[in-house]
Coordinates of N, CA and C in Angstrom, one line a residue:
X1 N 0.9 -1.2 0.0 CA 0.0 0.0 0.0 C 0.9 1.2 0.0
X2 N 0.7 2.1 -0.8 CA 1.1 3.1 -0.9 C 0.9 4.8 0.3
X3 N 1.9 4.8 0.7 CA 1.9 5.6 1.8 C 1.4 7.0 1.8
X4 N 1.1 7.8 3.2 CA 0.5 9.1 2.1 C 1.4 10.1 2.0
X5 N 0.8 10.9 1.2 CA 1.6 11.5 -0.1 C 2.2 11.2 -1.2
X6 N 1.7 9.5 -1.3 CA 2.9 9.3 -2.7 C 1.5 8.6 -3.5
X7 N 0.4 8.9 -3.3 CA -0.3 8.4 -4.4 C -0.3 9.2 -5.6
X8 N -0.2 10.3 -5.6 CA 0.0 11.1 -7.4 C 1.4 10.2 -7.5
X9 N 2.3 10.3 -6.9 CA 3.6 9.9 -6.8 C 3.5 8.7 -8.2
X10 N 2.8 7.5 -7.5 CA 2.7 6.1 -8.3 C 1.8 6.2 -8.7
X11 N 1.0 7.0 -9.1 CA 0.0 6.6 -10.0 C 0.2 7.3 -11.1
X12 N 1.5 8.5 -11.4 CA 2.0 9.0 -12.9 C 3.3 7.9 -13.0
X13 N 3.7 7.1 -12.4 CA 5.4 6.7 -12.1 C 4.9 5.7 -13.5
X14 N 4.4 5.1 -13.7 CA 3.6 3.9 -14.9 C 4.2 4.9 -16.7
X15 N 3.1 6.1 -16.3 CA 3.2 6.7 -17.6 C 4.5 7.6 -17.7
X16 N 5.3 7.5 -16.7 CA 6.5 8.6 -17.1 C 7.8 7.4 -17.2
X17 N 7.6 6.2 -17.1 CA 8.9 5.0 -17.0 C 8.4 4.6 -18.2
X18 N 9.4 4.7 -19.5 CA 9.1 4.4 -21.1 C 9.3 2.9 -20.7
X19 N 10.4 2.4 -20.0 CA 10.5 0.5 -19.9 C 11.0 0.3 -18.6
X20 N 10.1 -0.5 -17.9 CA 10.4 -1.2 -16.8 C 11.5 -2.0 -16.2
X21 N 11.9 -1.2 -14.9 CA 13.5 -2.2 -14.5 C 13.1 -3.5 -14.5
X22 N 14.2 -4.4 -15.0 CA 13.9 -5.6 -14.5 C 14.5 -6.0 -13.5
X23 N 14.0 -6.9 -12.5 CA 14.5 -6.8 -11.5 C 14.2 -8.4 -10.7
X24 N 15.5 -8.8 -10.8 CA 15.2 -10.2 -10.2 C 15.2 -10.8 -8.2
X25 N 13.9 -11.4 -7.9 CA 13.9 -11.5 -6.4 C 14.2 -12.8 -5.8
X26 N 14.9 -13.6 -4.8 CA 15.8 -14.5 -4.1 C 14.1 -14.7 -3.5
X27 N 13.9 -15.9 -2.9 CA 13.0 -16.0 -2.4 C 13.2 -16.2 -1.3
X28 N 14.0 -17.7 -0.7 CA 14.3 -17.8 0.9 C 15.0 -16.5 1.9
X29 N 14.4 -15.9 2.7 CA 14.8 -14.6 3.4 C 14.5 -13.6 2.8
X30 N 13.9 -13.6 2.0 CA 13.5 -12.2 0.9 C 12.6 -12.2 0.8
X31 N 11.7 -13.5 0.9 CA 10.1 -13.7 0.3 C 9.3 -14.0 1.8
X32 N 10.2 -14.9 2.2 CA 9.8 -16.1 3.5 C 10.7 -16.7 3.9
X33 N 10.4 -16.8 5.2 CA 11.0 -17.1 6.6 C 11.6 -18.7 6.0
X34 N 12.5 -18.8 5.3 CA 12.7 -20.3 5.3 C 13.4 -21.0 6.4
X35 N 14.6 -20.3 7.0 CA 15.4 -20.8 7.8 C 14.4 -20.7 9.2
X36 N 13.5 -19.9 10.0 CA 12.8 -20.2 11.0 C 12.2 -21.3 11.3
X37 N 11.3 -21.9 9.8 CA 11.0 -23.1 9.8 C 11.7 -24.0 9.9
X38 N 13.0 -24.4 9.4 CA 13.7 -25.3 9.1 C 14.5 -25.4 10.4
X39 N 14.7 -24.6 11.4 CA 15.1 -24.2 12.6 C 13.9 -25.3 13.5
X40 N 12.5 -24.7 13.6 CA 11.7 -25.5 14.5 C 11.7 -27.0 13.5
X41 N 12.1 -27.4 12.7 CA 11.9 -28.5 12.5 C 12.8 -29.7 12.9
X42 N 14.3 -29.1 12.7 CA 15.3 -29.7 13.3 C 15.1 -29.7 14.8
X43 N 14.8 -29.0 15.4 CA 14.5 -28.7 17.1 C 14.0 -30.1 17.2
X44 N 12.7 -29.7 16.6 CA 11.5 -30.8 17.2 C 12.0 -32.5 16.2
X45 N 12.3 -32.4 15.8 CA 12.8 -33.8 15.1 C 14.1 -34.6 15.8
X46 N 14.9 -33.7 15.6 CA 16.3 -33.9 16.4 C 16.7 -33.3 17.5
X47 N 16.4 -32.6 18.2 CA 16.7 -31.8 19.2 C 18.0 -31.1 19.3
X48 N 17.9 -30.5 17.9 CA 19.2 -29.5 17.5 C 18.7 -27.9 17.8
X49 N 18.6 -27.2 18.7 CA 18.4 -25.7 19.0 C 19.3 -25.1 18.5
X50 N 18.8 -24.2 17.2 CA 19.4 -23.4 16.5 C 18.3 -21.9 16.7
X51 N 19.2 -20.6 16.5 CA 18.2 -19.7 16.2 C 18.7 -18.8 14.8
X52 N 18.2 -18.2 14.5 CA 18.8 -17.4 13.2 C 19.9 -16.3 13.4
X53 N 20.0 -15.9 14.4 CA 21.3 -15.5 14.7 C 22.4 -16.2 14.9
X54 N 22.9 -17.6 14.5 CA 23.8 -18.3 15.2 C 24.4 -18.5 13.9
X55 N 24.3 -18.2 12.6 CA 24.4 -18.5 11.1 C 25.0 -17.3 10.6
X56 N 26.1 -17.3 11.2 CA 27.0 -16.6 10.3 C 27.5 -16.7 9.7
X57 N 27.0 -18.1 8.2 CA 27.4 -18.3 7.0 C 25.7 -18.9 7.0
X58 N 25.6 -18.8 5.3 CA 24.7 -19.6 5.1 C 24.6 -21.2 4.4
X59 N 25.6 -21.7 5.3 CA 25.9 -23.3 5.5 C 25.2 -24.1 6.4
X60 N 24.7 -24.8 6.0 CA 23.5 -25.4 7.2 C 24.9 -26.7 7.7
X61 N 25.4 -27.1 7.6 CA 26.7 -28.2 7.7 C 27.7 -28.0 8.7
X62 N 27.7 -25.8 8.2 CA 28.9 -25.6 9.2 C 28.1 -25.3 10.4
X63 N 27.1 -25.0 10.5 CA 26.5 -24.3 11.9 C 26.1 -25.5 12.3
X64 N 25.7 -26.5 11.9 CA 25.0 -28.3 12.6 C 26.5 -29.1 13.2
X65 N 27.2 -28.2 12.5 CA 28.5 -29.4 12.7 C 28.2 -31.0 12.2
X66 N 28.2 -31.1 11.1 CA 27.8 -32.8 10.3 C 28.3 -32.0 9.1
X67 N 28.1 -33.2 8.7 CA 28.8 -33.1 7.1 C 28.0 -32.5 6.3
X68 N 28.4 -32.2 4.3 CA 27.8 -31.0 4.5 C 26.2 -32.3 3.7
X69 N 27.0 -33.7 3.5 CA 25.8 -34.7 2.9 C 25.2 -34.7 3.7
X70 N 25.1 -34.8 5.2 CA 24.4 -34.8 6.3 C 23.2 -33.8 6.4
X71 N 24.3 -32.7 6.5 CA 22.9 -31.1 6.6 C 22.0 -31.5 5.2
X72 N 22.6 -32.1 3.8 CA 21.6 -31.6 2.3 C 20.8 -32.8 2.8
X73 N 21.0 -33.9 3.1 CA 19.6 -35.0 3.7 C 18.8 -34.2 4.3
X74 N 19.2 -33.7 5.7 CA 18.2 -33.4 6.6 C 17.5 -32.1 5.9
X75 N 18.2 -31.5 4.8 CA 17.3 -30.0 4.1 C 16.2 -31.4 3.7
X76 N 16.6 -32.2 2.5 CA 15.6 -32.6 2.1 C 14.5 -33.7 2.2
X77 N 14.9 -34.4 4.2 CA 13.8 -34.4 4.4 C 13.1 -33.5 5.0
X78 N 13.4 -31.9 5.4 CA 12.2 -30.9 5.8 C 11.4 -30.7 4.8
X79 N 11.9 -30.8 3.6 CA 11.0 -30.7 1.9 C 9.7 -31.6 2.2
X80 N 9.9 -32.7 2.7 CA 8.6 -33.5 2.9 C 7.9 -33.6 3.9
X81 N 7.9 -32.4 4.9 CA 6.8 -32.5 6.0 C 6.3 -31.1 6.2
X82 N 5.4 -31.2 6.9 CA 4.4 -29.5 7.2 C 5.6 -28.5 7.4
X83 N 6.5 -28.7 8.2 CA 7.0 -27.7 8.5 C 7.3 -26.3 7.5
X84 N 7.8 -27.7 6.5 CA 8.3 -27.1 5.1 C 6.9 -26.5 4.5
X85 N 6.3 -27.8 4.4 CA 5.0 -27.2 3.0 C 4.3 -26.1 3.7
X86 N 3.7 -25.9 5.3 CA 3.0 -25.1 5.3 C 3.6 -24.2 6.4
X87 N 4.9 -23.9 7.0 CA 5.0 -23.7 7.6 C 6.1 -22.1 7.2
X88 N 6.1 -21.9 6.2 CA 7.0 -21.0 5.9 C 5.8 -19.9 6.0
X89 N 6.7 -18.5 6.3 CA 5.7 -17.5 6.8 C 6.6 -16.2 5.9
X90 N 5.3 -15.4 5.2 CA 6.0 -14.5 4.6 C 6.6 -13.2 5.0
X91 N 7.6 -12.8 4.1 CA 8.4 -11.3 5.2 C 7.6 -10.3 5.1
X92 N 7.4 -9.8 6.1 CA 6.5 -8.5 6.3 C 6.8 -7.0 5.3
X93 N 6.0 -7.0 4.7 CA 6.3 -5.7 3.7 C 6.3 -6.1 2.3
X94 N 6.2 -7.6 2.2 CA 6.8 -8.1 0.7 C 6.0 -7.8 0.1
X95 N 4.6 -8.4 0.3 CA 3.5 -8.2 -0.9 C 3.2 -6.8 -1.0
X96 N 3.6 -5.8 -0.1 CA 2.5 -4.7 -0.2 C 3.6 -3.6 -1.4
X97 N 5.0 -4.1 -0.9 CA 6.0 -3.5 -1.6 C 6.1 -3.9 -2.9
X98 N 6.0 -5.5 -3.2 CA 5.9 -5.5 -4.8 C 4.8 -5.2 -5.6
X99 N 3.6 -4.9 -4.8 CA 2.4 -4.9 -5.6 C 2.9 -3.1 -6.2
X100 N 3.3 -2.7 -5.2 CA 3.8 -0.9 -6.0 C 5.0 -0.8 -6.5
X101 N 5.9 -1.7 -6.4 CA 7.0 -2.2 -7.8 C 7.1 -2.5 -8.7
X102 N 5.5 -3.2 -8.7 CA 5.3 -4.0 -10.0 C 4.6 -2.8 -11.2
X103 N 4.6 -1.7 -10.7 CA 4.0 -0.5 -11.7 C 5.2 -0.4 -12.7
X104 N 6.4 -0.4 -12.2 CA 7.7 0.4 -12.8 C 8.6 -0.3 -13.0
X105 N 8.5 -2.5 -12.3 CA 9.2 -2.8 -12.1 C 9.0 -4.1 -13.1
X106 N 10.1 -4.9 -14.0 CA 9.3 -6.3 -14.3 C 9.8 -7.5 -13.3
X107 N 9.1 -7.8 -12.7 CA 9.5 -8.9 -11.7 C 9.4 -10.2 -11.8
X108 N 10.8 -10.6 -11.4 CA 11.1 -12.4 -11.7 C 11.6 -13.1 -10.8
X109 N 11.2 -14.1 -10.3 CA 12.0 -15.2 -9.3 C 13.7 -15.7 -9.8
X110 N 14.1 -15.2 -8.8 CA 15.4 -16.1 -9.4 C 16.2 -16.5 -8.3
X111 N 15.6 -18.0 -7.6 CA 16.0 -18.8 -6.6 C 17.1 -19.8 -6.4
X112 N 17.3 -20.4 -5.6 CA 18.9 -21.4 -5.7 C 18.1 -22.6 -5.4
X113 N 16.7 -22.5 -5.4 CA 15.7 -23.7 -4.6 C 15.9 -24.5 -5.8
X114 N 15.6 -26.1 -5.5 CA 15.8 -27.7 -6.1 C 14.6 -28.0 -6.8
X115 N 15.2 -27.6 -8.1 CA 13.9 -28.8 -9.0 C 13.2 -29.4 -8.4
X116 N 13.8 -30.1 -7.1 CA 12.7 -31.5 -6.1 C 11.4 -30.8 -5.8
X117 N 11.4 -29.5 -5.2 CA 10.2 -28.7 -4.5 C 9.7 -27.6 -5.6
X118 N 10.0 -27.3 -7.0 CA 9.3 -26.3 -7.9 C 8.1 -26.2 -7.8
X119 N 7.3 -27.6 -7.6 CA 6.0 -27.3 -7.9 C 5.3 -26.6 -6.6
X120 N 5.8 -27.1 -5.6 CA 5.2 -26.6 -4.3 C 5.6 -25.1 -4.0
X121 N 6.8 -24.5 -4.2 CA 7.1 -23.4 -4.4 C 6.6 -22.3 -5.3
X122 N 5.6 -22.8 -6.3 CA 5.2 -22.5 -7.5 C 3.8 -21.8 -6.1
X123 N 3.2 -23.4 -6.1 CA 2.1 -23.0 -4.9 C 2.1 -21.8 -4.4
X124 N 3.1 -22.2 -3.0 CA 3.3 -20.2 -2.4 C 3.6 -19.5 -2.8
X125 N 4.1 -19.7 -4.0 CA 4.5 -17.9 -4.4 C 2.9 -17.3 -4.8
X126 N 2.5 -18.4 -5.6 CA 0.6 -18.1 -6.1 C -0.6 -17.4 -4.6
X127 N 0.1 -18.4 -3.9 CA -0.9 -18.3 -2.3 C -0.3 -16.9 -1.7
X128 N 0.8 -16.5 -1.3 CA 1.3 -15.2 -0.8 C 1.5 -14.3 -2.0
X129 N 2.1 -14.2 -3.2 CA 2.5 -13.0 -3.7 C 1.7 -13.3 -5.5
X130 N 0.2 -13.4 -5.4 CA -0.6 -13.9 -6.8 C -0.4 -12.7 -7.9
X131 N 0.1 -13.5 -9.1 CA 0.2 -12.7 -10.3 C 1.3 -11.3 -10.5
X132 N 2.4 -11.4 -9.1 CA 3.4 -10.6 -9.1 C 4.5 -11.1 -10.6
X133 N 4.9 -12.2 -10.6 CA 5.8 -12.1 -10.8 C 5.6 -12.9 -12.0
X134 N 6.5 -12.2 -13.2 CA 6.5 -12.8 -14.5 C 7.0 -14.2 -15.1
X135 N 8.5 -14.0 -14.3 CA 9.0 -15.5 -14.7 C 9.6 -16.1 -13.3
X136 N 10.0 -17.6 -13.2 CA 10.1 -18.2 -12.3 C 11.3 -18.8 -12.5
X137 N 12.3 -18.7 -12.0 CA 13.5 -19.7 -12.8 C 14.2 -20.3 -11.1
X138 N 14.4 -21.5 -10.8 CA 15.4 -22.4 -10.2 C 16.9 -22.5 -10.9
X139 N 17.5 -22.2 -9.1 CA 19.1 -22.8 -9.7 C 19.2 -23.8 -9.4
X140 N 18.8 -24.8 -8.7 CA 18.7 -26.5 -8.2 C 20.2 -26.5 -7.7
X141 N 20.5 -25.5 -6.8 CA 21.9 -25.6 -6.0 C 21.8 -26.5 -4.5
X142 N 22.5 -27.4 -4.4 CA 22.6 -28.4 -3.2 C 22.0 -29.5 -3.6
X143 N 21.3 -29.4 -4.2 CA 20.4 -30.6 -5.1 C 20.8 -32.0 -5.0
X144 N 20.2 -33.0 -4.6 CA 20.7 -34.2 -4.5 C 20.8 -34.5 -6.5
X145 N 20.2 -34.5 -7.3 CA 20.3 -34.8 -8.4 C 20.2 -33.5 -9.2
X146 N 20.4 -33.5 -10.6 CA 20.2 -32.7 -11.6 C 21.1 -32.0 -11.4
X147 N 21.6 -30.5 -12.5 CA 22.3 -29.8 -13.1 C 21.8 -28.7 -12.1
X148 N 22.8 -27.8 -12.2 CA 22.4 -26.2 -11.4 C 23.1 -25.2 -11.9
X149 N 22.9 -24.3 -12.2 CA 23.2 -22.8 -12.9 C 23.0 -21.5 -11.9
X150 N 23.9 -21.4 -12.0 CA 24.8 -19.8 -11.3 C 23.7 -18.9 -11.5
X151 N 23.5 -18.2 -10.3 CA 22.3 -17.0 -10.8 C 22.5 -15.9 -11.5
X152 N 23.7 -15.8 -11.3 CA 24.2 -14.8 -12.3 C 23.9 -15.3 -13.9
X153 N 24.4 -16.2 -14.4 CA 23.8 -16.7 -14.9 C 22.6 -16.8 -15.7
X154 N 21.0 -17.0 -14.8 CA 20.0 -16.7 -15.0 C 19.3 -15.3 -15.2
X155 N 20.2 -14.5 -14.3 CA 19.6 -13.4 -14.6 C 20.1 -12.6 -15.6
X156 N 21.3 -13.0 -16.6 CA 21.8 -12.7 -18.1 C 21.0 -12.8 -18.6
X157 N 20.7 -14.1 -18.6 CA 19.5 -15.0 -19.4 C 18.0 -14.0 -19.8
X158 N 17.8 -13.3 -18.7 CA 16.7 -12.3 -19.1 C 16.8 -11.0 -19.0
X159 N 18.3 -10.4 -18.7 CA 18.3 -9.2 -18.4 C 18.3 -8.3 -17.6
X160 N 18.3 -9.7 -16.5 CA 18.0 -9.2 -14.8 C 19.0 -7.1 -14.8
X161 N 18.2 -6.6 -13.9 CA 19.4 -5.0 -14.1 C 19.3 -5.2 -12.5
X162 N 18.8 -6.0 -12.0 CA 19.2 -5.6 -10.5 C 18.3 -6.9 -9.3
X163 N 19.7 -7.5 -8.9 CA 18.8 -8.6 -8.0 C 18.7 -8.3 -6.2
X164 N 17.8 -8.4 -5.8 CA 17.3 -8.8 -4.6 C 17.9 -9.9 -3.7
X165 N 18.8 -10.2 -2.7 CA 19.1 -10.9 -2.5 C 20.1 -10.9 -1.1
X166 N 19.4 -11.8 -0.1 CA 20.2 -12.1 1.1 C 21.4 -12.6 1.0
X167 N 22.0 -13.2 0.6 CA 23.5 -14.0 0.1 C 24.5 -13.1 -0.8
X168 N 25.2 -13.0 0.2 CA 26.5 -12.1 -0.2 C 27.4 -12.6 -1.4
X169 N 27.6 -14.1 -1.0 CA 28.0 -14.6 -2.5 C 27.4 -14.6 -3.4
X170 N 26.2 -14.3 -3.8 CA 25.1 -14.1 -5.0 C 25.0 -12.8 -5.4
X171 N 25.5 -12.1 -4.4 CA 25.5 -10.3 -4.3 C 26.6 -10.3 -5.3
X172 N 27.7 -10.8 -4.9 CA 29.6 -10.4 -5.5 C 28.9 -11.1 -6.8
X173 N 28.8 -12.5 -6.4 CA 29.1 -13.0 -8.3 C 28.4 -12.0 -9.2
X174 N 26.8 -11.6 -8.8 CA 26.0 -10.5 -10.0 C 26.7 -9.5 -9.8
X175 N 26.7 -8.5 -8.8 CA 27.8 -7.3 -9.1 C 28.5 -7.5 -10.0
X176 N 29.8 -8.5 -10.0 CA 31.2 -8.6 -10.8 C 30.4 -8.4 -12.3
X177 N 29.2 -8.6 -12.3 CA 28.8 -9.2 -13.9 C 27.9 -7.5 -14.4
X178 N 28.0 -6.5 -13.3 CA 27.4 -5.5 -13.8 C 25.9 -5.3 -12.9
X179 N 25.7 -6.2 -12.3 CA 24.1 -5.8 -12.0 C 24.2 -4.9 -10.7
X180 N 23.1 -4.0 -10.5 CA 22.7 -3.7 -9.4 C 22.3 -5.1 -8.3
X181 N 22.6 -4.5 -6.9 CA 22.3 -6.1 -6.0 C 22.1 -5.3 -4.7
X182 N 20.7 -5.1 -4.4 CA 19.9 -4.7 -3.2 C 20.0 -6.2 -2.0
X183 N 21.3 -6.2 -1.2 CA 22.0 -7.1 -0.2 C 20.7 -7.0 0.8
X184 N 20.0 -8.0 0.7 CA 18.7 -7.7 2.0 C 19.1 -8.8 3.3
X185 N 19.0 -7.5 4.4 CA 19.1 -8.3 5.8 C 18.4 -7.5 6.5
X186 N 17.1 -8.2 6.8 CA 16.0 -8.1 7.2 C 16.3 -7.4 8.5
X187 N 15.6 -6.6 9.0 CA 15.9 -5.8 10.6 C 17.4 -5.8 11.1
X188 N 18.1 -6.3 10.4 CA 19.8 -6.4 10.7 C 20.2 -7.5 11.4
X189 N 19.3 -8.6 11.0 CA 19.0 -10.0 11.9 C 19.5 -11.1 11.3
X190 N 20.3 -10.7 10.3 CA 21.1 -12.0 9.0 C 22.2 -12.2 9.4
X191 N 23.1 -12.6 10.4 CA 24.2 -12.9 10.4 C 25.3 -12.8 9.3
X192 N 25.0 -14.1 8.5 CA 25.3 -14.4 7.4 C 25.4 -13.4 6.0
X193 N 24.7 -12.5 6.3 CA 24.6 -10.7 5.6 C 25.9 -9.8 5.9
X194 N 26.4 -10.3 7.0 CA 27.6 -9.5 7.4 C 29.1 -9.6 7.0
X195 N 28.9 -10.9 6.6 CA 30.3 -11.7 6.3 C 30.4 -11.7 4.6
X196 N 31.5 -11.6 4.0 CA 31.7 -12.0 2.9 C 31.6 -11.5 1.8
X197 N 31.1 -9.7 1.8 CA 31.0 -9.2 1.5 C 32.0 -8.1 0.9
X198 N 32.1 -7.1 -0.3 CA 32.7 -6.2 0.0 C 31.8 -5.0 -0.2
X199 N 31.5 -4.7 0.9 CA 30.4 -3.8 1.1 C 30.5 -2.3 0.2
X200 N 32.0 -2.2 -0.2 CA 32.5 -0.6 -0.8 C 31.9 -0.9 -1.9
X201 N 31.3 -2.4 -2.7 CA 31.3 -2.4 -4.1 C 30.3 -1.5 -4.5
X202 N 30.9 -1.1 -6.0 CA 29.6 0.2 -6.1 C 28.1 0.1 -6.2
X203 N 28.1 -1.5 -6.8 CA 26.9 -1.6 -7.3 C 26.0 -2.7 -6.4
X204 N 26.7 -2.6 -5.0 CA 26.6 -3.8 -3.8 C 25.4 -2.8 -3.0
X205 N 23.9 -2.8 -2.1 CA 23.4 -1.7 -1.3 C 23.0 -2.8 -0.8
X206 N 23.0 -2.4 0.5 CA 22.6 -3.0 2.1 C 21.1 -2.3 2.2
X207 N 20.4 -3.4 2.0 CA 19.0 -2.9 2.7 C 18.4 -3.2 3.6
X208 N 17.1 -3.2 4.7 CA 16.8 -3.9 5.5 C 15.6 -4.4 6.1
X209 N 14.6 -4.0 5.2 CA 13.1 -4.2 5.1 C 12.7 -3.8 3.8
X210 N 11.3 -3.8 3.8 CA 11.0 -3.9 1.8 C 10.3 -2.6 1.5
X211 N 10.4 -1.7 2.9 CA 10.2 -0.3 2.8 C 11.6 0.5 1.7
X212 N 12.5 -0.4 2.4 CA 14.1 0.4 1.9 C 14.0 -0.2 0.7
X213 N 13.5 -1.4 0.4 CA 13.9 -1.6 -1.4 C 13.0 -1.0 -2.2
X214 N 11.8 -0.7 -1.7 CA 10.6 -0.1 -2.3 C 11.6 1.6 -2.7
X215 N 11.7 2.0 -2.0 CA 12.5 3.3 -1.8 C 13.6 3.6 -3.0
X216 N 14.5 2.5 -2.6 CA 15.7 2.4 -3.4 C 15.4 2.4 -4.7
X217 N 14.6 1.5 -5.2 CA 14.3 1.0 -6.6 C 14.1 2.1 -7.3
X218 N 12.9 3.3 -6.6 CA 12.4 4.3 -6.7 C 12.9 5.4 -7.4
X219 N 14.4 5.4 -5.8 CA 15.1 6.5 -6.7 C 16.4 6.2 -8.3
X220 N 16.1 5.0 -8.4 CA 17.1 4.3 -9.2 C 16.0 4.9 -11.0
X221 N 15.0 4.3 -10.6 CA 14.1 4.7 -11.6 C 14.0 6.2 -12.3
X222 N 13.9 6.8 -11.0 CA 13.1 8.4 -11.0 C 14.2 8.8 -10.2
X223 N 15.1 9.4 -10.5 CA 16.2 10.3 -9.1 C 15.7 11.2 -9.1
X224 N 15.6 11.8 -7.6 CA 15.6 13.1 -6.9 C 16.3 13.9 -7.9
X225 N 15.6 15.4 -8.1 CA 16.5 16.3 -8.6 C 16.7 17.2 -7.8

């Protein structure tokens, strides 16, 4: 929803943007709470107490201490229980932010999630964020089977001009390749946001809710004069 004072704002922003940024969005921590879930699930299954601050990489292997075959089993047996299918909860600000992005913006999924779960991911994105997003593309990274492709990568593939994304290593590889990369760490609650980074990079911005990307994108579009 559009805040007050800025409805003339987005309601000329359509007819004065001749072509829409394209703009590619990460879904786990950017869309939905994936790692909370995946957190009470290990708890209650194994009685591993983990919290989202203890993940100062985003290695589920190095923070469990097991190997890294060990942590991708136990990802993908969370794939096949509630926790997973209905238990992921969306980030606050998301829908209301892309529904007034999507005026100025063309929006596409561009995830590291596994061929194994597309169809169910297909699901929520329909059930939380309906009719946002134009294309859907998987990198099937960690994957017990099949091929996987670099997001950078993907987002050549369409043009991506600027990705969304919690993962600092997804941040560096698109930057190096030219893209804008909106580094999102939710309330400043990402550990793993902090590390690995080179934050000076030019085309690297630290955001922290979907108020600041709503914002950012904005002035990228339309700059302040």
């Amino acid at each position: 929803m559009a805040r007050a004072g800025e409805g003339s704002r987005w309601g000329s922003l359509s007819k004065a943007v001749a072509a829409k940024m394209v703009v590619a969005v990460d879904v786990d921590e950017v869309l939905g709470s994936f790692l909370a879930a995946l957190n009470k699930f290990i708890a209650d299954r194994y009685s591993w107490n983990h919290t989202v601050s203890e993940y100062h990489v985003y290695e589920f292997f190095r923070i469990w201490n097991c190997s890294r075959e060990r942590a991708n089993y136990l990802v993908h047996e969370f794939f096949t229980t509630h926790y997973f299918q209905d238990g992921i909860q969306p980030i606050p600000g998301a829908r209301d932010a892309l529904q007034n992005l999507s005026s100025f913006c063309s929006l596409s999924i561009v995830t590291s999630r596994q061929d194994a779960i597309k169809n169910h991911t297909l699901e929520w994105i329909e059930k939380y964020y309906p009719g946002l997003f134009e294309q859907i593309h998987f990198g099937n990274h960690f994957a017990l089977e099949g091929k996987s492709r670099p997001k950078s990568e993907i987002c050549r593939s369409f043009g991506a001009q600027v990705l969304i994304d919690d993962n600092p290593r997804y941040a560096m590889e698109c930057a190096n390749y030219g893209m804008r990369v909106l580094l999102f760490d939710y309330d400043s609650s990402y550990p793993w946001c902090k590390t690995g980074v080179d934050e000076s990079h030019p085309l690297v911005t630290k955001v922290h809710n979907w108020e600041e990307v709503e914002e950012k994108l904005l002035s990228w579009v339309v700059p302040e004069s």
